[in-house]
Amino acid sequence: MRKIGIGILLLVAVVLTLCMSAMGTGSVFDRERMSSIRASESPEPVTLRMTYWANSQLTVEKNEAVIRLFEQAHPSIRVKAEYFWGDAYTGNLSVMAATNSLPDIIRIDYTDISEYIEKDLLLPLNSYIESNVIDLRSSHPVHNQGATVNGLTYGINIGNNALVMFYNPRLLEEAGVEPPGPDYTWEQYEDDLRMIKQRTGVYGDTTLTFKHFQVWLRQQGKSLYNSSRSGLGYEDDELFVAFFKQQLRWMDEDLVSTAALEQSTRGLDDGAFPKGLTAFGAQTYWSNQIDIMENQLGFPIGLAMYPGSGERGMYIKPSFYHGIARSSAHPDEAALFIDFFTNNIEAAKSLSGYFGLPYNPTVIASIKDSLSLTQRKVLDYLALVEQRGSPIDPPESAAGAELVKLFNSLQREILYKRITPEAGAARFRSEAAGKLSGQSNPTP
């Protein structure tokens, strides 16, 4: 009886200690405290594997900071994270999937998640959401809609983001160019490129990318894919031709950086814009990457929507999703980590919007005063995009990665003037049809 009494007293003490600890971690809901208690009762320590894309050392540091906070809140769980730089991430994930060695927690881009769902590599998270282990009660369903297929949710948005055209206010001021506003047109942009080159001698911008082409199509009320994602979503190849003709015009006038310079870029902090070689940063940058740009340049920069976005070109995008591998031996613990990353206030303060701003209203309200001036700029920018843009397109086709490679290959040939924009448009349509036809894509 004495042993039982001591055991009960120890259990009560542990529970009280963990309750106080959980309250100190800034958890949003009582459920977070209960999850901490439950995790602590595991007889053996659990090690979770996770993997994520990185293109900056700051990405690694931010992720590790959240892992440390999580491990403090859940002493019996360890998280072993691995990351891959740039394009190597997709390739390594594919190898892991093929060898049945996917980690417990996978960070997946919006453009890739449909392929993982189609191949049945991800565990549906509905039971965790319905039991509030992953608590989405305060969050609008739209934020996780892109990872929901046939009523099953396979990924949790880690933060909202938007494509952005950064600008260097010092170079714009030197050139006598006004910062772009929400109604900035392509004609104004081209005039500004000339003014910047004439008055400062630096390039106005870099060449446009695949993401720009997708926004360009949205500006015309079109999309890259048709409704079934089995073919292109536009019929008029003049849209493709006009997109590249203007770039050739800018290159002929030396208004934008050379394709060779851009192809030598090795990371986010190695591009023409963060090196101060262009006034605008229109490469495929996202709003959450502003810290990298400002750290590299050493002064505050501005954020603007792409030219000509009007009322529908831009969109809010999940920065990444967290999913759980169907093969995971520790899905319950993985769900706890995903919830912590999504809802824990101290984690959100540590991230400071780096992986996209949170969408849980409780978390936003709790961290707003702690956000830097830079992150408040991002918050305002996302509000503008949400107001002036339109809903994001459905996830990419399973052949989306092949389409990106095709587009990039044709872009090099067009910009090096090996083929005409007209020939490029015809080849893109013909070869895209072959890649997209017969693709089996999950229904959103």
Coordinates of C-alpha atoms in Angstrom, one line a residue:
M1 CA 0.0 0.0 0.0
R2 CA 2.9 2.4 0.8
K3 CA 4.4 1.8 -2.7
I4 CA 1.1 2.6 -4.3
G5 CA 0.6 5.7 -2.3
I6 CA 4.1 7.0 -3.3
G7 CA 3.4 6.1 -6.9
I8 CA 0.2 8.1 -6.8
L9 CA 1.9 11.1 -5.2
L10 CA 4.7 11.0 -7.8
L11 CA 2.1 10.8 -10.6
V12 CA 0.3 13.8 -9.3
A13 CA 3.5 15.7 -9.0
V14 CA 4.5 14.8 -12.6
V15 CA 1.1 15.9 -13.8
L16 CA 1.2 19.2 -12.0
T17 CA 4.7 19.9 -13.2
L18 CA 3.8 19.1 -16.8
C19 CA 0.7 21.3 -16.6
M20 CA 2.8 24.2 -15.4
S21 CA 5.4 23.5 -18.0
A22 CA 2.9 23.4 -20.8
M23 CA 1.3 26.6 -19.7
G24 CA 4.7 28.3 -19.8
T25 CA 5.2 27.3 -23.5
G26 CA 2.5 29.6 -24.7
S27 CA 0.1 26.9 -25.9
V28 CA -3.1 28.1 -27.4
F29 CA -5.5 25.4 -26.1
D30 CA -5.8 23.1 -23.0
R31 CA -5.5 20.2 -25.4
E32 CA -1.8 21.1 -25.8
R33 CA -1.2 20.6 -22.1
M34 CA -3.0 17.2 -22.2
S35 CA -0.9 16.1 -25.2
S36 CA 2.3 17.0 -23.3
I37 CA 1.1 14.8 -20.4
R38 CA 0.2 11.9 -22.7
A39 CA 3.5 12.0 -24.5
S40 CA 5.5 12.0 -21.2
E41 CA 3.9 8.7 -20.3
S42 CA 5.6 6.8 -23.1
P43 CA 7.9 4.2 -21.5
E44 CA 10.6 4.5 -24.1
P45 CA 11.8 7.7 -25.8
V46 CA 10.5 8.2 -29.3
T47 CA 12.6 9.6 -32.1
L48 CA 10.8 11.2 -35.0
R49 CA 12.4 11.8 -38.4
M50 CA 11.5 14.8 -40.4
T51 CA 12.8 16.3 -43.6
Y52 CA 12.5 19.7 -45.2
W53 CA 13.7 21.9 -48.0
A54 CA 16.4 24.5 -47.2
N55 CA 18.0 27.1 -49.4
S56 CA 19.5 29.2 -46.6
Q57 CA 21.3 28.6 -43.3
L58 CA 18.6 30.8 -41.7
T59 CA 16.0 28.1 -42.7
V60 CA 17.9 25.5 -40.8
E61 CA 18.3 27.8 -37.7
K62 CA 14.6 28.6 -37.6
N63 CA 13.6 25.0 -37.9
E64 CA 16.0 23.8 -35.2
A65 CA 14.7 26.5 -32.8
V66 CA 11.1 25.1 -33.1
I67 CA 12.4 21.6 -32.6
R68 CA 14.2 22.6 -29.4
L69 CA 11.0 24.2 -28.0
F70 CA 9.0 21.1 -28.9
E71 CA 11.5 18.8 -27.2
Q72 CA 11.3 20.9 -24.1
A73 CA 7.5 20.6 -24.1
H74 CA 7.6 16.9 -24.9
P75 CA 10.7 15.4 -23.0
S76 CA 10.1 11.9 -24.2
I77 CA 10.1 12.8 -28.0
R78 CA 13.2 13.6 -30.0
V79 CA 13.1 15.1 -33.5
K80 CA 15.9 14.2 -35.9
A81 CA 15.7 16.6 -38.8
E82 CA 17.4 16.3 -42.2
Y83 CA 17.3 18.9 -45.0
F84 CA 18.4 19.2 -48.6
W85 CA 19.4 22.2 -50.5
G86 CA 17.5 23.5 -53.5
D87 CA 16.4 21.0 -56.2
A88 CA 18.1 18.1 -54.4
Y89 CA 15.1 18.0 -52.0
T90 CA 12.6 16.7 -54.5
G91 CA 15.0 14.1 -55.8
N92 CA 15.9 12.8 -52.3
L93 CA 12.3 12.6 -51.3
S94 CA 11.6 10.5 -54.4
V95 CA 14.4 8.1 -53.5
M96 CA 13.0 7.8 -50.0
A97 CA 9.5 7.1 -51.3
A98 CA 10.8 4.5 -53.7
T99 CA 12.8 2.7 -51.0
N100 CA 10.0 2.9 -48.4
S101 CA 12.2 5.1 -46.1
L102 CA 10.2 8.3 -45.9
P103 CA 10.6 10.1 -42.6
D104 CA 7.7 10.4 -40.1
I105 CA 7.1 14.1 -40.9
I106 CA 7.4 15.4 -44.4
R107 CA 7.4 19.0 -45.5
I108 CA 5.8 19.1 -48.9
D109 CA 5.2 22.0 -51.3
Y110 CA 1.7 22.7 -52.5
T111 CA 2.8 21.9 -56.1
D112 CA 3.9 18.4 -55.1
I113 CA 1.4 17.2 -52.5
S114 CA -1.1 15.8 -55.1
E115 CA 1.6 13.3 -56.3
Y116 CA 2.2 12.0 -52.8
I117 CA -1.6 11.7 -52.2
E118 CA -2.0 9.9 -55.5
K119 CA 0.7 7.4 -54.6
D120 CA -0.9 6.8 -51.2
L121 CA 2.3 7.9 -49.4
L122 CA 0.6 10.2 -46.8
L123 CA -1.6 9.3 -43.8
P124 CA -5.0 11.1 -43.7
L125 CA -5.1 13.4 -40.7
N126 CA -8.8 13.6 -40.2
S127 CA -8.9 11.6 -36.9
Y128 CA -6.3 13.9 -35.4
I129 CA -8.2 17.0 -36.6
E130 CA -11.5 15.7 -35.4
S131 CA -10.1 14.9 -31.9
N132 CA -8.3 18.3 -31.8
V133 CA -4.8 16.7 -31.4
I134 CA -4.2 18.9 -34.5
D135 CA -6.4 21.8 -33.5
L136 CA -7.9 23.7 -36.5
R137 CA -11.0 24.9 -34.7
S138 CA -10.0 28.6 -34.9
S139 CA -8.7 28.4 -38.4
H140 CA -10.7 28.9 -41.6
P141 CA -10.8 25.7 -43.7
V142 CA -9.6 27.5 -46.8
H143 CA -6.1 27.5 -45.4
N144 CA -5.8 23.7 -45.6
Q145 CA -8.2 23.2 -48.5
G146 CA -5.3 22.5 -51.0
A147 CA -4.3 19.4 -49.1
T148 CA -7.8 18.0 -48.8
V149 CA -8.9 15.4 -51.4
N150 CA -12.2 13.6 -51.4
G151 CA -12.9 14.8 -47.9
L152 CA -9.6 13.6 -46.5
T153 CA -6.9 16.0 -45.3
Y154 CA -3.3 14.9 -45.9
G155 CA -1.3 18.0 -45.0
I156 CA -1.3 21.0 -42.6
N157 CA -0.3 24.4 -43.8
I158 CA 2.7 25.7 -42.0
G159 CA 2.2 29.3 -42.8
N160 CA 0.7 31.6 -45.5
N161 CA 2.8 33.2 -48.1
A162 CA 2.6 35.0 -51.4
L163 CA 4.8 35.6 -54.5
V164 CA 6.3 39.0 -54.3
M165 CA 8.4 41.4 -56.4
F166 CA 10.9 42.9 -53.9
Y167 CA 12.3 46.3 -54.6
N168 CA 15.4 48.2 -53.5
P169 CA 14.1 51.6 -52.3
R170 CA 17.6 53.2 -52.5
L171 CA 18.0 52.3 -56.1
L172 CA 14.5 53.4 -57.0
E173 CA 15.0 56.8 -55.2
E174 CA 18.3 57.2 -57.1
A175 CA 16.5 56.6 -60.4
G176 CA 13.6 58.9 -59.5
V177 CA 11.2 55.9 -59.7
E178 CA 8.1 55.7 -57.4
P179 CA 7.7 52.4 -55.5
P180 CA 5.1 50.1 -57.3
G181 CA 1.5 50.4 -56.0
P182 CA -1.4 47.9 -56.2
D183 CA -2.4 49.1 -59.7
Y184 CA 1.1 48.9 -61.2
T185 CA 1.0 48.0 -64.9
W186 CA 3.4 46.2 -67.2
E187 CA 3.8 49.4 -69.2
Q188 CA 4.8 51.3 -66.0
Y189 CA 7.2 48.5 -65.1
E190 CA 8.9 48.6 -68.6
D191 CA 9.2 52.4 -68.3
D192 CA 10.8 52.1 -64.9
L193 CA 13.3 49.5 -66.1
R194 CA 14.5 52.0 -68.7
M195 CA 14.7 54.8 -66.1
I196 CA 16.6 52.7 -63.7
K197 CA 19.2 51.6 -66.3
Q198 CA 19.6 55.1 -67.7
R199 CA 20.0 56.8 -64.3
T200 CA 21.8 54.2 -62.2
G201 CA 23.5 51.9 -64.6
V202 CA 22.2 48.8 -62.8
Y203 CA 19.8 46.3 -64.2
G204 CA 16.1 47.0 -63.6
D205 CA 15.4 43.3 -62.9
T206 CA 16.0 39.7 -63.7
T207 CA 14.2 37.7 -66.4
L208 CA 10.8 36.3 -65.5
T209 CA 10.2 32.7 -64.4
F210 CA 7.7 29.9 -64.7
K211 CA 5.7 31.3 -61.7
H212 CA 5.5 34.6 -63.5
F213 CA 4.0 32.9 -66.5
Q214 CA 1.4 31.2 -64.3
V215 CA 0.4 34.6 -62.8
W216 CA 0.5 36.1 -66.3
L217 CA -2.1 33.6 -67.4
R218 CA -4.2 34.3 -64.3
Q219 CA -4.2 38.0 -65.2
Q220 CA -5.8 37.0 -68.5
G221 CA -8.5 34.9 -66.7
K222 CA -6.7 31.7 -67.7
S223 CA -4.7 29.0 -65.9
L224 CA -1.9 26.7 -66.7
Y225 CA -4.0 23.6 -66.4
N226 CA -7.5 22.7 -67.6
S227 CA -10.1 21.6 -65.0
S228 CA -9.0 18.0 -65.0
R229 CA -5.3 18.9 -65.2
S230 CA -4.9 16.6 -68.2
G231 CA -4.0 19.5 -70.5
L232 CA -3.2 23.2 -70.7
G233 CA -5.8 25.6 -69.5
Y234 CA -5.4 28.2 -72.3
E235 CA -6.0 27.9 -76.0
D236 CA -4.3 31.1 -77.4
D237 CA -0.6 30.6 -77.7
E238 CA -0.2 34.3 -78.2
L239 CA -0.2 34.5 -74.4
F240 CA 3.0 32.5 -74.3
V241 CA 4.5 34.5 -77.2
A242 CA 3.7 37.9 -75.7
F243 CA 5.2 36.8 -72.4
F244 CA 8.6 36.1 -74.0
K245 CA 8.6 38.9 -76.6
Q246 CA 8.6 41.5 -73.9
Q247 CA 11.5 39.8 -72.2
L248 CA 13.5 39.7 -75.4
R249 CA 12.8 43.4 -75.8
W250 CA 14.1 44.1 -72.3
M251 CA 17.2 42.0 -72.9
D252 CA 18.0 43.7 -76.2
E253 CA 17.9 47.0 -74.3
D254 CA 20.1 45.6 -71.5
L255 CA 17.3 46.4 -69.0
V256 CA 17.4 43.0 -67.3
S257 CA 20.2 40.8 -66.2
T258 CA 21.6 38.2 -68.5
A259 CA 20.4 34.6 -68.5
A260 CA 24.0 33.4 -67.9
L261 CA 24.2 35.6 -64.7
E262 CA 20.9 34.1 -63.4
Q263 CA 21.9 30.5 -64.1
S264 CA 25.0 31.0 -61.9
T265 CA 22.8 31.7 -58.9
R266 CA 23.4 29.1 -56.2
G267 CA 20.9 30.1 -53.5
L268 CA 18.4 32.7 -52.3
D269 CA 21.1 34.9 -50.9
D270 CA 23.2 34.6 -54.1
G271 CA 20.9 36.2 -56.6
A272 CA 21.2 39.4 -58.5
F273 CA 18.8 41.3 -56.3
P274 CA 20.2 40.4 -52.9
K275 CA 23.7 41.4 -54.3
G276 CA 22.4 44.8 -55.2
L277 CA 22.7 44.2 -59.0
T278 CA 19.0 44.9 -59.7
A279 CA 16.5 47.4 -58.5
F280 CA 13.6 44.9 -58.6
G281 CA 13.6 41.3 -57.4
A282 CA 11.2 39.4 -59.6
Q283 CA 12.8 36.0 -59.6
T284 CA 10.6 33.4 -57.9
Y285 CA 10.7 35.0 -54.4
W286 CA 8.1 34.5 -51.7
S287 CA 7.1 37.0 -49.0
N288 CA 8.6 35.0 -46.2
Q289 CA 12.1 35.3 -47.8
I290 CA 12.3 39.0 -47.0
D291 CA 14.6 38.3 -44.0
I292 CA 17.2 36.7 -46.3
M293 CA 17.1 39.6 -48.7
E294 CA 17.3 42.3 -46.0
N295 CA 20.1 40.4 -44.2
Q296 CA 22.1 40.3 -47.4
L297 CA 21.5 43.9 -48.5
G298 CA 21.8 45.3 -45.0
F299 CA 18.8 47.7 -45.2
P300 CA 14.9 47.5 -45.4
I301 CA 13.4 46.6 -48.8
G302 CA 9.9 46.9 -50.2
L303 CA 7.3 44.4 -51.3
A304 CA 5.0 44.7 -54.3
M305 CA 2.7 42.6 -56.3
Y306 CA 3.7 41.6 -59.8
P307 CA 2.9 44.2 -62.5
G308 CA -0.5 43.9 -64.0
S309 CA -1.9 41.8 -61.2
G310 CA -5.1 43.8 -61.0
E311 CA -7.8 41.9 -59.2
R312 CA -6.9 38.3 -59.9
G313 CA -3.3 37.6 -60.7
M314 CA -1.8 37.1 -57.3
Y315 CA -2.8 34.6 -54.6
I316 CA -2.2 33.4 -51.1
K317 CA -0.3 30.1 -50.9
P318 CA 0.6 27.7 -48.2
S319 CA 4.4 28.0 -47.8
F320 CA 4.6 24.2 -47.2
Y321 CA 2.5 21.5 -45.8
H322 CA 3.4 19.1 -43.0
G323 CA 2.3 15.6 -43.7
I324 CA 2.8 12.2 -42.0
A325 CA 4.2 9.3 -44.0
R326 CA 1.7 6.4 -44.1
S327 CA 4.7 4.2 -43.2
S328 CA 5.4 6.1 -40.0
A329 CA 5.7 4.0 -36.8
H330 CA 5.0 7.1 -34.7
P331 CA 2.0 8.9 -36.3
D332 CA 0.6 10.1 -32.9
E333 CA 3.8 11.8 -31.9
A334 CA 4.2 13.2 -35.4
A335 CA 0.7 14.7 -35.1
L336 CA 1.8 16.4 -31.8
F337 CA 4.7 18.0 -33.5
I338 CA 2.6 19.2 -36.4
D339 CA 0.1 20.8 -34.0
F340 CA 2.9 22.4 -32.0
F341 CA 4.5 23.9 -35.1
T342 CA 1.0 25.2 -36.2
N343 CA -0.5 26.5 -32.9
N344 CA 2.2 27.0 -30.3
I345 CA 2.7 30.7 -29.5
E346 CA 6.4 30.4 -28.5
A347 CA 7.1 28.5 -31.7
A348 CA 5.3 31.2 -33.7
K349 CA 7.3 33.9 -32.0
S350 CA 10.5 32.0 -32.7
L351 CA 9.6 31.6 -36.4
S352 CA 8.5 35.3 -36.7
G353 CA 6.7 34.5 -39.9
Y354 CA 9.8 32.9 -41.6
F355 CA 7.9 30.0 -43.0
G356 CA 4.9 32.1 -43.8
L357 CA 2.7 33.9 -41.4
P358 CA 0.3 31.9 -39.2
Y359 CA -3.4 31.8 -40.0
N360 CA -4.7 30.8 -36.5
P361 CA -6.3 34.1 -35.3
T362 CA -5.4 33.3 -31.7
V363 CA -1.7 32.9 -32.7
I364 CA -1.7 36.0 -34.9
A365 CA -3.2 38.2 -32.1
S366 CA -0.7 36.7 -29.6
I367 CA 2.5 37.4 -31.6
K368 CA 1.5 40.6 -33.5
D369 CA 3.2 42.9 -31.0
S370 CA 6.4 40.8 -31.1
L371 CA 6.7 40.9 -34.9
S372 CA 9.5 43.0 -36.3
L373 CA 8.8 45.9 -38.6
T374 CA 9.8 43.7 -41.5
Q375 CA 7.3 41.0 -40.5
R376 CA 4.6 43.6 -40.1
K377 CA 5.3 44.7 -43.6
V378 CA 4.8 41.1 -44.7
L379 CA 1.5 41.0 -42.8
D380 CA 0.3 44.1 -44.6
Y381 CA 1.4 42.7 -47.9
L382 CA -0.4 39.5 -47.4
A383 CA -3.6 41.4 -46.5
L384 CA -3.2 43.4 -49.8
V385 CA -2.8 40.2 -51.9
E386 CA -5.8 38.6 -50.1
Q387 CA -7.8 41.7 -51.0
R388 CA -6.7 42.2 -54.5
G389 CA -5.9 38.6 -55.6
S390 CA -8.0 35.6 -56.2
P391 CA -8.0 32.0 -54.8
I392 CA -5.0 29.8 -55.6
D393 CA -5.3 27.4 -58.5
P394 CA -5.7 23.7 -57.7
P395 CA -2.5 21.8 -56.9
E396 CA -0.2 21.0 -59.8
S397 CA -0.6 18.0 -62.0
A398 CA 1.4 15.0 -61.1
A399 CA 3.5 15.9 -64.2
G400 CA 4.0 19.5 -62.9
A401 CA 7.7 19.0 -62.2
E402 CA 8.2 17.9 -65.8
L403 CA 6.3 20.9 -67.1
V404 CA 8.6 23.2 -65.1
K405 CA 11.7 21.5 -66.7
L406 CA 10.1 21.9 -70.1
F407 CA 9.4 25.5 -69.6
N408 CA 12.8 26.3 -68.3
S409 CA 14.5 24.5 -71.2
L410 CA 12.4 26.4 -73.7
Q411 CA 13.0 29.7 -71.9
R412 CA 16.8 29.2 -72.3
E413 CA 16.5 28.5 -76.0
I414 CA 14.2 31.5 -76.5
L415 CA 16.3 34.0 -74.5
Y416 CA 19.5 32.8 -76.2
K417 CA 17.6 33.3 -79.5
R418 CA 18.0 29.7 -80.6
I419 CA 14.3 29.5 -81.3
T420 CA 11.5 32.1 -81.6
P421 CA 8.8 32.6 -79.0
E422 CA 6.3 31.3 -81.6
A423 CA 8.3 28.1 -82.0
G424 CA 8.6 27.8 -78.2
A425 CA 4.9 28.2 -77.7
A426 CA 4.2 25.4 -80.2
R427 CA 6.7 23.1 -78.6
F428 CA 5.4 23.8 -75.1
R429 CA 1.9 23.0 -76.1
S430 CA 2.8 19.8 -78.0
E431 CA 5.2 18.4 -75.4
A432 CA 3.0 19.5 -72.5
A433 CA 0.1 17.6 -74.0
G434 CA 2.2 14.4 -74.0
K435 CA 3.2 14.9 -70.4
L436 CA -0.3 15.8 -69.1
S437 CA -2.5 13.4 -71.1
G438 CA -3.5 10.3 -69.2
Q439 CA -2.3 11.7 -65.9
S440 CA -4.4 10.5 -63.0
N441 CA -4.8 13.3 -60.5
P442 CA -6.7 13.3 -57.2
T443 CA -9.9 15.3 -57.2
P444 CA -9.7 18.3 -54.8

